[in-house]
PDB file of C-alpha atoms in Angstrom:
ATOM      1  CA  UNK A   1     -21.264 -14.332   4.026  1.00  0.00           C
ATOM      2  CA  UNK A   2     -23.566 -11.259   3.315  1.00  0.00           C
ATOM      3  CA  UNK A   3     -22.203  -7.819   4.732  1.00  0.00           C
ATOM      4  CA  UNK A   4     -24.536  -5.055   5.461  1.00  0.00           C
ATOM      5  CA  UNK A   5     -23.014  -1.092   4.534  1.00  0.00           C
ATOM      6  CA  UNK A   6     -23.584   0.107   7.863  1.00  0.00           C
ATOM      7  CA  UNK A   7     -24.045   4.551   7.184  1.00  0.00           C
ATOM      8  CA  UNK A   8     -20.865   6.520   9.020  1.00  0.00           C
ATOM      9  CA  UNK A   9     -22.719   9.242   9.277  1.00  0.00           C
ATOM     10  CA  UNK A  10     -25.012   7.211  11.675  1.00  0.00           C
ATOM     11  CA  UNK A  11     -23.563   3.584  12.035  1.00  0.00           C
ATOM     12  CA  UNK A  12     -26.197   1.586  13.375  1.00  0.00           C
ATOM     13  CA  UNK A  13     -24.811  -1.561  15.031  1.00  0.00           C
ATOM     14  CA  UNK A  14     -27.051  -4.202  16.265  1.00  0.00           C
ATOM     15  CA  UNK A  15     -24.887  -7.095  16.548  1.00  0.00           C
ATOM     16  CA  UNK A  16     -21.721  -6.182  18.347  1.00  0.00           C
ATOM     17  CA  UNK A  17     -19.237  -9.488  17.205  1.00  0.00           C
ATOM     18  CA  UNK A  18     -20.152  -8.697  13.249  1.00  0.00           C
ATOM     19  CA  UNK A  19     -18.382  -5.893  12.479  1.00  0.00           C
ATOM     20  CA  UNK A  20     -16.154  -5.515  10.412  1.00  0.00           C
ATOM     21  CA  UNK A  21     -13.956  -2.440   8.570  1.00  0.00           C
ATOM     22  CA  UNK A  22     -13.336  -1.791   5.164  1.00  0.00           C
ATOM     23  CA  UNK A  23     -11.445   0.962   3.689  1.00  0.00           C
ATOM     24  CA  UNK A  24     -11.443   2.511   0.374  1.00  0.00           C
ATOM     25  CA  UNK A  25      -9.601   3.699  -2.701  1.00  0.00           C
ATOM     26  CA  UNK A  26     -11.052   4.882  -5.675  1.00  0.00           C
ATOM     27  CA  UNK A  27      -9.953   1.191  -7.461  1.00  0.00           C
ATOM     28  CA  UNK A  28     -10.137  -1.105  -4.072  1.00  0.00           C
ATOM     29  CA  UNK A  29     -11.199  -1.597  -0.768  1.00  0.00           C
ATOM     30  CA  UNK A  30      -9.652  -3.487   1.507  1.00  0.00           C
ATOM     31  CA  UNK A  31     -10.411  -4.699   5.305  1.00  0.00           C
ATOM     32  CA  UNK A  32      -9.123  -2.441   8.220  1.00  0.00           C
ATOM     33  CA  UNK A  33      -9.604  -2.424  11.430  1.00  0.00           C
ATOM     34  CA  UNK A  34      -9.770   0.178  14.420  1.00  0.00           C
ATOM     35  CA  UNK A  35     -12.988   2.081  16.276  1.00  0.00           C
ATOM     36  CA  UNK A  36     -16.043   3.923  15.142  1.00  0.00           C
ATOM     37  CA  UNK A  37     -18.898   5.472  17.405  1.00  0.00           C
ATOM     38  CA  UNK A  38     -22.506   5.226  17.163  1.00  0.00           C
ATOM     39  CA  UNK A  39     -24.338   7.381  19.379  1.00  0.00           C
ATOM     40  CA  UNK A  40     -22.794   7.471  22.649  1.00  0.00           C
ATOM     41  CA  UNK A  41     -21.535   3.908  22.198  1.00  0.00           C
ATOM     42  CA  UNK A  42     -18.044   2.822  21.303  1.00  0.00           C
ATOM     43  CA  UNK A  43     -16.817  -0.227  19.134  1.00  0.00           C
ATOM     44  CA  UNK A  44     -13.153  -2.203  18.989  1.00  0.00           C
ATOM     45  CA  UNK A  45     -13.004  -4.080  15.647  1.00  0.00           C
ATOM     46  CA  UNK A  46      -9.460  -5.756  15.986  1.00  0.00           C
ATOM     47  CA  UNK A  47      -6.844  -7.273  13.776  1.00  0.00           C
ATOM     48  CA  UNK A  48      -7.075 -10.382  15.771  1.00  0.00           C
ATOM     49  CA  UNK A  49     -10.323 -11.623  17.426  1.00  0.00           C
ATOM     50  CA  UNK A  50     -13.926 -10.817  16.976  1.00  0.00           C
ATOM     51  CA  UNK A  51     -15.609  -7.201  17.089  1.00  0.00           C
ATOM     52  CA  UNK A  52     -17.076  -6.036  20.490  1.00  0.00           C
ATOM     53  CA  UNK A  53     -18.385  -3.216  22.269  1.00  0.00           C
ATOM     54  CA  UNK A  54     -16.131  -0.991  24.606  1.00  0.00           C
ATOM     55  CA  UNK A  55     -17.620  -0.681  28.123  1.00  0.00           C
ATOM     56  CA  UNK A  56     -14.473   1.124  29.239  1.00  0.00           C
ATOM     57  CA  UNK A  57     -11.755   2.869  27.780  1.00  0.00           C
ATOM     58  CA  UNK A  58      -8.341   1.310  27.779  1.00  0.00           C
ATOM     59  CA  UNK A  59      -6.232   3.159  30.667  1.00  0.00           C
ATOM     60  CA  UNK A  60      -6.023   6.614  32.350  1.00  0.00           C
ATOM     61  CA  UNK A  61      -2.787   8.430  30.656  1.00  0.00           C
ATOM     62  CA  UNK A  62      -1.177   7.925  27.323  1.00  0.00           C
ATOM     63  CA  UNK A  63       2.378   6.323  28.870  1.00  0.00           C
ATOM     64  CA  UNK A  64       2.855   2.901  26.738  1.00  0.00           C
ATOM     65  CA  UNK A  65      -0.849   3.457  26.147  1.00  0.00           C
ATOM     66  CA  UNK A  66      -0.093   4.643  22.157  1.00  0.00           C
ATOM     67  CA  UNK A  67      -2.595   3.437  19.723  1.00  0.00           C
ATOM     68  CA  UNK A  68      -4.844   2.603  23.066  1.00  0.00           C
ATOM     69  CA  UNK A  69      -8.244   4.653  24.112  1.00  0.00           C
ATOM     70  CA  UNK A  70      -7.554   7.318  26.310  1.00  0.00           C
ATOM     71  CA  UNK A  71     -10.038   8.907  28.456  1.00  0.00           C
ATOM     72  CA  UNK A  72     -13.183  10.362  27.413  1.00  0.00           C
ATOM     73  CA  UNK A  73     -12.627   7.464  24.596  1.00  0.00           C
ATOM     74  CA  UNK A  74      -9.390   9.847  23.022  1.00  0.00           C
ATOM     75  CA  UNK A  75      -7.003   7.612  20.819  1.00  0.00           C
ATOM     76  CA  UNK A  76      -3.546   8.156  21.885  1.00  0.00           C
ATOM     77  CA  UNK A  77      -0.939   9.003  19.180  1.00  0.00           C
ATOM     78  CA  UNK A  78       1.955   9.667  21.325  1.00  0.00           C
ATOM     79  CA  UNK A  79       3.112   9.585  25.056  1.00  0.00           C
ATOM     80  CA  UNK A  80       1.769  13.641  25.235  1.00  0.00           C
ATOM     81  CA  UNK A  81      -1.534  13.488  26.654  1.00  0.00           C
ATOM     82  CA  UNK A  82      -2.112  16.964  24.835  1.00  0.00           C
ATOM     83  CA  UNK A  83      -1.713  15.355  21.445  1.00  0.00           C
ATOM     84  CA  UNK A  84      -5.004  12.794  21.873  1.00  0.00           C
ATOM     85  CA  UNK A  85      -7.202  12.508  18.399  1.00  0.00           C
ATOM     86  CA  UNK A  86     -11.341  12.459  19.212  1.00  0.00           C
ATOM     87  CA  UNK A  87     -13.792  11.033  17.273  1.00  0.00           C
ATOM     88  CA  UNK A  88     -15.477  13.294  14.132  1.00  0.00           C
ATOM     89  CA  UNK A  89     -18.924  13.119  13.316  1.00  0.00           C
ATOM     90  CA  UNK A  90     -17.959  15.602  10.012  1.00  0.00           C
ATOM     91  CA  UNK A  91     -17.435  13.781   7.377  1.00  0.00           C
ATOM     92  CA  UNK A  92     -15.356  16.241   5.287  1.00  0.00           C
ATOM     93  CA  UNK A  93     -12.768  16.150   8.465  1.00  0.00           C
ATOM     94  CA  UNK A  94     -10.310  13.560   7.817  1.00  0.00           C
ATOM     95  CA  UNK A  95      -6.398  13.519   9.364  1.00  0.00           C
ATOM     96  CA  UNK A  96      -3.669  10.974   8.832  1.00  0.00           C
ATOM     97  CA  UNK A  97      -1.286   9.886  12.152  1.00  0.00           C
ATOM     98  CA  UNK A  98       1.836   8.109  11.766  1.00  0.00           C
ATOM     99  CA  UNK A  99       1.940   6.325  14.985  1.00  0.00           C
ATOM    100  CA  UNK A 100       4.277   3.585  16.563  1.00  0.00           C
ATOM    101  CA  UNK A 101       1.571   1.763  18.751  1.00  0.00           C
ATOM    102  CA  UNK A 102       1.849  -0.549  21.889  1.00  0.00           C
ATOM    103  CA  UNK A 103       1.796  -4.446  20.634  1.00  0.00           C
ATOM    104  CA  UNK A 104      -1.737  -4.615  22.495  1.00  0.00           C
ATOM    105  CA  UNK A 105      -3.120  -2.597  19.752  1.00  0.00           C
ATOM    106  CA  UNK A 106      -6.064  -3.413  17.831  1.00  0.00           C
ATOM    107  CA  UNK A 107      -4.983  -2.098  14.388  1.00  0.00           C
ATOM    108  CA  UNK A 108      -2.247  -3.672  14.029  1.00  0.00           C
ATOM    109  CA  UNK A 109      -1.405  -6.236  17.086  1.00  0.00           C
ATOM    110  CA  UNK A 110       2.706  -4.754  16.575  1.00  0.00           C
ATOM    111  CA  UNK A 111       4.444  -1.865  17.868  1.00  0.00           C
ATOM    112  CA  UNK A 112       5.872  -0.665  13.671  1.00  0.00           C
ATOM    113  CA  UNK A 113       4.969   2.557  12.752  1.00  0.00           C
ATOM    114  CA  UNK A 114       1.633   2.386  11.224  1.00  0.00           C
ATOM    115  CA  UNK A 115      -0.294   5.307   9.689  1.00  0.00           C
ATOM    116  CA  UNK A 116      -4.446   5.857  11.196  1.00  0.00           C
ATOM    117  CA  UNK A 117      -7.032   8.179   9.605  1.00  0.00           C
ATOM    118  CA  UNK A 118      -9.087  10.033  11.857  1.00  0.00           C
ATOM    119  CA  UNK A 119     -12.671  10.209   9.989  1.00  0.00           C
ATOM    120  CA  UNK A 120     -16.228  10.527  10.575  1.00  0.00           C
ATOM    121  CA  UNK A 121     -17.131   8.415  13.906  1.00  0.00           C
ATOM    122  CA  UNK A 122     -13.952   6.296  13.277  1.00  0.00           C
ATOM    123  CA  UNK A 123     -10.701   5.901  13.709  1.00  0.00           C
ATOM    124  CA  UNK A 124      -8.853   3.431  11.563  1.00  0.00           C
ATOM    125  CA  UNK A 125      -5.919   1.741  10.079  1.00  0.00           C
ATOM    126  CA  UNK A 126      -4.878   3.464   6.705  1.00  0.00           C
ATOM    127  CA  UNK A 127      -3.517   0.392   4.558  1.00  0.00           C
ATOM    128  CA  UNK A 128      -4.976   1.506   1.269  1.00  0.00           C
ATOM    129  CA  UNK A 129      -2.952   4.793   0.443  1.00  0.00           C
ATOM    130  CA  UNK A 130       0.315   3.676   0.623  1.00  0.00           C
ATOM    131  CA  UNK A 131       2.381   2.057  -2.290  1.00  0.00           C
ATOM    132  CA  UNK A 132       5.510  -0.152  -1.237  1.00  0.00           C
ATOM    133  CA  UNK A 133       8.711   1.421  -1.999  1.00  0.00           C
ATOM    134  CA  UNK A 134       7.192   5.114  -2.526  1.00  0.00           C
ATOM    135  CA  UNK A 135       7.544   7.970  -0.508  1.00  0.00           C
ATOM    136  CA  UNK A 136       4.564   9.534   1.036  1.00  0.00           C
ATOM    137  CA  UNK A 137       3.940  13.005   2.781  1.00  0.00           C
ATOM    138  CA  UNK A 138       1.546  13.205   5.630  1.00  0.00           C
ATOM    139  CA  UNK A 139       0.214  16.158   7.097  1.00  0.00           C
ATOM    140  CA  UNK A 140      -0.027  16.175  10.748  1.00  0.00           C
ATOM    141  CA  UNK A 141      -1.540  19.465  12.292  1.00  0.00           C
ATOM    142  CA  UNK A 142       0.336  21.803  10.396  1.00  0.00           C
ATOM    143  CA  UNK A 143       3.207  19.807   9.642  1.00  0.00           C
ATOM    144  CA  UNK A 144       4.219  18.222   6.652  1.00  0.00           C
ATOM    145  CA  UNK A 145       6.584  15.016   7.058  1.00  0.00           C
ATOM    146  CA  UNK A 146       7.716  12.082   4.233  1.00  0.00           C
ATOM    147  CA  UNK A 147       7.421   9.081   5.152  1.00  0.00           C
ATOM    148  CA  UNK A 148       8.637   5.308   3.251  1.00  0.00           C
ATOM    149  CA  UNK A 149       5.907   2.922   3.332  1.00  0.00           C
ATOM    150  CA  UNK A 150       6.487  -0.514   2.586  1.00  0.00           C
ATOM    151  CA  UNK A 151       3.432  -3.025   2.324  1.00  0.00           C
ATOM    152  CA  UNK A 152       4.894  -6.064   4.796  1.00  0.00           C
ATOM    153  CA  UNK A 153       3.412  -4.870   7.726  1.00  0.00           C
ATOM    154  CA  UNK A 154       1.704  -1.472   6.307  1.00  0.00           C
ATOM    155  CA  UNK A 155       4.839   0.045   8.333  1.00  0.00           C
ATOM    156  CA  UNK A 156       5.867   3.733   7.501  1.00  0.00           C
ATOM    157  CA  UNK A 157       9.153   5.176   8.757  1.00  0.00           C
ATOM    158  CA  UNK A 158      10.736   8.572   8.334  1.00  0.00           C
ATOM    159  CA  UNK A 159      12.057   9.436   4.901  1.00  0.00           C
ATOM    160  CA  UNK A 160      15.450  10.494   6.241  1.00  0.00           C
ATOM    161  CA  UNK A 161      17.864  13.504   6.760  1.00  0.00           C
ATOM    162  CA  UNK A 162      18.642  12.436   3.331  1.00  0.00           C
ATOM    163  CA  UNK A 163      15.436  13.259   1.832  1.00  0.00           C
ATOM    164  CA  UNK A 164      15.834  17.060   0.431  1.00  0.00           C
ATOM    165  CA  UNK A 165      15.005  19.380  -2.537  1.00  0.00           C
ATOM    166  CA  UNK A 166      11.980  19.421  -5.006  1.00  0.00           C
ATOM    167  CA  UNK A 167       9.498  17.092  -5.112  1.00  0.00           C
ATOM    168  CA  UNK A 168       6.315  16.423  -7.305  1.00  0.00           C
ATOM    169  CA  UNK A 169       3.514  14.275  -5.252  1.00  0.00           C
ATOM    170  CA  UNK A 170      -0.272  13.909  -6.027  1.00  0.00           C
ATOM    171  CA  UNK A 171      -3.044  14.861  -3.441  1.00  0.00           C
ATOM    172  CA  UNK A 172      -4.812  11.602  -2.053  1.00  0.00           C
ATOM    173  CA  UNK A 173      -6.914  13.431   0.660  1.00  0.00           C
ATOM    174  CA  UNK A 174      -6.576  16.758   2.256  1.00  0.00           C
ATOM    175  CA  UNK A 175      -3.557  15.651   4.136  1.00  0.00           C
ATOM    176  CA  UNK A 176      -2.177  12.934   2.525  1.00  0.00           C
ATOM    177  CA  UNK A 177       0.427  12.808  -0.764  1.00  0.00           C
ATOM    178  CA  UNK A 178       2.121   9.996  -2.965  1.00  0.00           C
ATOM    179  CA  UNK A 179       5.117  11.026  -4.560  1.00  0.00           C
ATOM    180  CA  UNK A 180       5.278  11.093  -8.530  1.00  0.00           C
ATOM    181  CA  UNK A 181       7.686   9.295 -10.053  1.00  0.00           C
ATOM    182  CA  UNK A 182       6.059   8.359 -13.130  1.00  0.00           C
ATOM    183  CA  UNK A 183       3.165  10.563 -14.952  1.00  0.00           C
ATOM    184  CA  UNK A 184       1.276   7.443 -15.846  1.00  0.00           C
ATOM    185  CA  UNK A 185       0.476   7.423 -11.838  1.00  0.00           C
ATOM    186  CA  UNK A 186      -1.118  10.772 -12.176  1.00  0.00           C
ATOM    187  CA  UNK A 187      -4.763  10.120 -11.984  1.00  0.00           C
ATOM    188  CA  UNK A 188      -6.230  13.597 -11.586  1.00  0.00           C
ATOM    189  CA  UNK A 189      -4.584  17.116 -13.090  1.00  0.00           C
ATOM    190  CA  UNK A 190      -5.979  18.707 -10.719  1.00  0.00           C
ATOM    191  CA  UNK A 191      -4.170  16.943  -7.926  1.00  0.00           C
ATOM    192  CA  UNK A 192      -0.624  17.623  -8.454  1.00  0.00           C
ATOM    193  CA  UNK A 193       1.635  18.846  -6.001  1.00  0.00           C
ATOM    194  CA  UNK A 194       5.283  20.604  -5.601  1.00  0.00           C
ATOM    195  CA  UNK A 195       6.823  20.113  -2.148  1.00  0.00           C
ATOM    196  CA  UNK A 196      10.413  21.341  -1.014  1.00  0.00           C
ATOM    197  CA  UNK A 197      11.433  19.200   1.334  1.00  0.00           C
ATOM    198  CA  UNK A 198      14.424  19.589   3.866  1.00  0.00           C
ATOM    199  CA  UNK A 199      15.396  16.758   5.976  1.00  0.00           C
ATOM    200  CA  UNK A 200      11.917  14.949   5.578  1.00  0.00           C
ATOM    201  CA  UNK A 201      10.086  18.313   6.891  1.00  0.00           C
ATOM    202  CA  UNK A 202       8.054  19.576   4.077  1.00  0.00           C
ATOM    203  CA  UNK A 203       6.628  22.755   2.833  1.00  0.00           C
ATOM    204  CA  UNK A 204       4.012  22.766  -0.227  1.00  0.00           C
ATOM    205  CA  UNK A 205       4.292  25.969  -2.786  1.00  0.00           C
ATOM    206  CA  UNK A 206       3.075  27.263  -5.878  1.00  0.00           C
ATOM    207  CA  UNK A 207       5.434  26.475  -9.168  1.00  0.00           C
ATOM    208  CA  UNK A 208       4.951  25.290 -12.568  1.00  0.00           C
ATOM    209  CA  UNK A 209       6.099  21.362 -14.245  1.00  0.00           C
ATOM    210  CA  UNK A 210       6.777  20.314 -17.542  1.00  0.00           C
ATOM    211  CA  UNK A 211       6.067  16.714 -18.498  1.00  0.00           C
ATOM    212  CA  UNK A 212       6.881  15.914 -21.910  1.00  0.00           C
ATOM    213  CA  UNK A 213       4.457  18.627 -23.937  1.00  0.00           C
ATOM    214  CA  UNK A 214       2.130  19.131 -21.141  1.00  0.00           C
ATOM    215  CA  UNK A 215       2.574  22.227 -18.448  1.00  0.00           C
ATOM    216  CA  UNK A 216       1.177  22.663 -15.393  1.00  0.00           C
ATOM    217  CA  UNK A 217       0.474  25.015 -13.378  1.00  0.00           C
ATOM    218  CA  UNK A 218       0.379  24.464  -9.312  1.00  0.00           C
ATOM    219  CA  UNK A 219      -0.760  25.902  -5.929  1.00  0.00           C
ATOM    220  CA  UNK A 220      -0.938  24.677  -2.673  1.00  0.00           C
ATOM    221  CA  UNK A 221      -4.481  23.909  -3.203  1.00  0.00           C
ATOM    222  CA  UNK A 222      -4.699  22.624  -6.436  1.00  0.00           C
ATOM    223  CA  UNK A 223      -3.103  22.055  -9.694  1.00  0.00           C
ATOM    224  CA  UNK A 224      -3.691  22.701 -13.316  1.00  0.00           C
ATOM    225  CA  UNK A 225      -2.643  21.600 -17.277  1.00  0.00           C
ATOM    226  CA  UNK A 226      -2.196  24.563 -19.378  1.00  0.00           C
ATOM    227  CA  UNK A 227      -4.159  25.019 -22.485  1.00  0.00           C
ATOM    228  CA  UNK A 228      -2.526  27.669 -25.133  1.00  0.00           C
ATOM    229  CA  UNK A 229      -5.071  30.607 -23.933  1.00  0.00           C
ATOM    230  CA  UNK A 230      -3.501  30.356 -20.433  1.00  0.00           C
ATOM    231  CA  UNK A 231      -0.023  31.502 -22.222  1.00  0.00           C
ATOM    232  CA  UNK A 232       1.419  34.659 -22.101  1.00  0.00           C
ATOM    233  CA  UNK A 233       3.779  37.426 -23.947  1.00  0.00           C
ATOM    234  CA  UNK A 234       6.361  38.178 -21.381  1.00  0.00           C
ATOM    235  CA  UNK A 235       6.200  41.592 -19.629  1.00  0.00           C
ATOM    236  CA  UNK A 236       6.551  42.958 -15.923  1.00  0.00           C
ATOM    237  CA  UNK A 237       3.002  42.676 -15.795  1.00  0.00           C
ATOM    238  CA  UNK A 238       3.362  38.659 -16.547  1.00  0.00           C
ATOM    239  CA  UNK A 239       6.276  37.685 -13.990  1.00  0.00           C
ATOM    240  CA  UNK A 240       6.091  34.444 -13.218  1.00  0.00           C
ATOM    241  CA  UNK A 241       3.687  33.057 -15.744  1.00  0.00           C
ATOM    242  CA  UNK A 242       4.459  30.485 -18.997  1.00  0.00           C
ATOM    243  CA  UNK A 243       4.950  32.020 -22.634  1.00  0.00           C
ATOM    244  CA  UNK A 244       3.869  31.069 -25.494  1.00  0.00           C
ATOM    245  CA  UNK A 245       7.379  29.553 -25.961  1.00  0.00           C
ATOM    246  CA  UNK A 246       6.675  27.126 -22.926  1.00  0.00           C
ATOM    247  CA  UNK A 247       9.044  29.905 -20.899  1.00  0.00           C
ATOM    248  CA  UNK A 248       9.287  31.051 -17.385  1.00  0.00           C
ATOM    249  CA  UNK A 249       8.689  34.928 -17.623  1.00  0.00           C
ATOM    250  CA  UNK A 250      10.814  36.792 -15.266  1.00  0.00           C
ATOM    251  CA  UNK A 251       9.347  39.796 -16.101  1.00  0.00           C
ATOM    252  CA  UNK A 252       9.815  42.550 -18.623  1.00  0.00           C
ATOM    253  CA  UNK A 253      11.365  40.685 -21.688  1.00  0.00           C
ATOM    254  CA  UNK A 254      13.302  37.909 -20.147  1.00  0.00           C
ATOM    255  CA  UNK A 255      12.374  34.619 -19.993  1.00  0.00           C
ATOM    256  CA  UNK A 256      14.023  30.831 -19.213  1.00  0.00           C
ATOM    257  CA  UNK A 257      13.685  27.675 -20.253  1.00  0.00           C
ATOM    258  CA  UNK A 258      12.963  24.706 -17.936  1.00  0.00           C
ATOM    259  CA  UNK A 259      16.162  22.935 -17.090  1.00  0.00           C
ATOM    260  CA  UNK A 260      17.108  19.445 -18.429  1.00  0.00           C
ATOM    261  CA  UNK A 261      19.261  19.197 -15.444  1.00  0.00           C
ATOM    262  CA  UNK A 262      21.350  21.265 -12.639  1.00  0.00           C
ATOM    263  CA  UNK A 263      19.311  23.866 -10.441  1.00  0.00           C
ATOM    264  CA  UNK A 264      19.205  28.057 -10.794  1.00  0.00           C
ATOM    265  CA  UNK A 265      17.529  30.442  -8.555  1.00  0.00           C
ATOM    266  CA  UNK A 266      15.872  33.712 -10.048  1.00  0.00           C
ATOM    267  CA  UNK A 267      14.121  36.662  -8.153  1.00  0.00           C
ATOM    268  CA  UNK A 268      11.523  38.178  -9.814  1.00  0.00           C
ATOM    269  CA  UNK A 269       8.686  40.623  -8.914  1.00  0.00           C
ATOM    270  CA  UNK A 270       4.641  39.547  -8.926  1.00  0.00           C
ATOM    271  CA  UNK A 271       2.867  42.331  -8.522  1.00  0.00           C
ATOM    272  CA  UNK A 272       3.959  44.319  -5.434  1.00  0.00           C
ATOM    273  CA  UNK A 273       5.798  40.870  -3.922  1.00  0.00           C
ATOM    274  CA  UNK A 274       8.909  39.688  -4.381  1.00  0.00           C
ATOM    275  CA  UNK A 275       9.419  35.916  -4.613  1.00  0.00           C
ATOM    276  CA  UNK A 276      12.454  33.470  -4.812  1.00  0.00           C
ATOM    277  CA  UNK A 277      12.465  31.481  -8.550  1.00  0.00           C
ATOM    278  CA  UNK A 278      14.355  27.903  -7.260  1.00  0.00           C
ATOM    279  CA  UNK A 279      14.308  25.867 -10.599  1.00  0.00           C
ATOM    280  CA  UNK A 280      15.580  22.011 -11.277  1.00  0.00           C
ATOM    281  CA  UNK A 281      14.536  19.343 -13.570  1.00  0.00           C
ATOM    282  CA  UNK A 282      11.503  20.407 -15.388  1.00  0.00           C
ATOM    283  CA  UNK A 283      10.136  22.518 -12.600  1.00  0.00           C
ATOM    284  CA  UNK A 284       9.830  25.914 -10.924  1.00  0.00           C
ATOM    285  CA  UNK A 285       9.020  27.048  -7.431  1.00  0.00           C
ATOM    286  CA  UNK A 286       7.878  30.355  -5.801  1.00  0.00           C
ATOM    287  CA  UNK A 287       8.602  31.470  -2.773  1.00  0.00           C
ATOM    288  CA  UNK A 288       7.379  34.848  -1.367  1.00  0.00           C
ATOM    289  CA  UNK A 289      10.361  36.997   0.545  1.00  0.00           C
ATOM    290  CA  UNK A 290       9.633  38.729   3.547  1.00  0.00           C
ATOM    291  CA  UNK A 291      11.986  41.194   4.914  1.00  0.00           C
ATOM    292  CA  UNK A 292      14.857  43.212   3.403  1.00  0.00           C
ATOM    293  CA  UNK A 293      17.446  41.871   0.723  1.00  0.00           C
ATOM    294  CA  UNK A 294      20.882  43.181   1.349  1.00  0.00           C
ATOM    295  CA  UNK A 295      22.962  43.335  -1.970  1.00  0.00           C
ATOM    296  CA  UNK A 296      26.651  42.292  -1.724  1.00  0.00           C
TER     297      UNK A 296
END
């Protein structure tokens, strides 16, 4: 059967039961399903059952209505009527929801958790990110959660209370994250990413990693390998930066190896800021204080 690329910046549908959803990764695609929006018309392509146009939405409120079209054709993520996702026509705006959907939905047909991007004129099932038995961080407004994924049943689930201290994740999109537990994963220097995570609740920050003979330097933005011009003689003026001796400079003429093992926490001044140094396993953190220190 011959599939025609249908444009999401202006999907054109002109037969309603042929449509179908594909998502992609930059080494697959695979077929989804969900909603899009062309014009002022709205379109169900389901799990189960053929594609068809949506003459009505699917209830008034959000109660057992998750995963379900909401009014004014809002998807509902939860039971909170405030917390409804709307179609995008940007196509630079995408979001991730972890959601645990009625059984009547059409991404899934099951009430597991399942994870939907929000992107331009559709809403869909996200079952190409994940990797079974990895841990995944998902940004949702402006929070940052970890999440297991495991591919029976593209189900995520929390990571745990468990699930604390340092982590090192790649970027997949603007506000999604696979966790790195191998460099050979690492597709893209420029993606990395250093999370500390308490209790499954995440916060990105800046830091540097050592893998093998390579160092890194990261923000929460992006991410970079070192070359030798980018290292430094330590000095105040070059807290917080990598010496030629693949140091930490905490300023003046101290500076620290990366540990092999075991965690330490260092202070040092950048600039006029102070910020917290937490180091473990071939990594470093900062962490800008705010407020007063009281010495003991």
């Amino acid at each position: 059967m011959e599939l025609t690329e249908l444009s999401m910046s202006n999907p054109e549908v002109s037969v309603e039961g042929g449509l179908s959803l594909y998502t992609c990764s930059v080494v697959k695609c695979v077929q989804t399903f969900g909603f899009i929006k062309s014009g002022a018309n709205y379109y169900a392509i389901p799990k189960t059952g053929a594609s068809s146009k949506k003459n009505a939405v699917d209830g008034a409120t959000c109660d057992s209505s998750i995963g379900l079209l909401f009014t004014d054709y809002k998807l509902c993520v939860s039971e909170d009527e405030g917390e409804v996702v709307e179609f995008t026509t940007t196509a630079t705006s995408t979001t991730n929801y972890v959601i645990t959907p009625t059984n009547t939905n059409i991404f899934s047909a099951s009430n597991v958790p399942i994870l939907i991007k929000a992107s331009q004129n559709a809403l869909t099932l996200n079952n190409v990110d994940g990797i079974g038995g990895k841990n995944h961080i998902i940004k949702t407004g402006n929070e940052y959660k970890a999440y297991t994924y495991a591919d029976s049943g593209t189900t995520f689930a929390s990571a745990g209370d468990s699930y604390d201290g340092i982590k090192k994740y790649q970027r997949i999109d603007s506000g999604f994250f696979n966790e790195v537990t191998s460099f050979a994963d690492v597709s893209d220097d420029t993606s990395l990413v250093l999370a500390r995570c308490t209790d499954a609740s995440c916060t990105l920050t800046d830091g540097l990693i050592k893998e093998t003979d390579d160092y890194f330097s990261v923000t929460t933005s992006s991410s970079a390998k070192l070359a030798s011009g980018d290292l430094v003689q330590c000095s105040a003026d070059n807290a917080g930066k990598l010496t030629t001796d693949h140091q930490l400079c905490l300023g003046s003429d101290q500076a620290v190896d990366f540990l092999s093992s075991g965690t330490i926490n260092y202070i040092i001044k950048v600039g006029s800021e102070l910020k917290l140094v937490e180091g473990s396993q071939d990594q470093f953190i900062f962490t800008k204080i705010t407020g007063k220190l009281n010495r003991k």
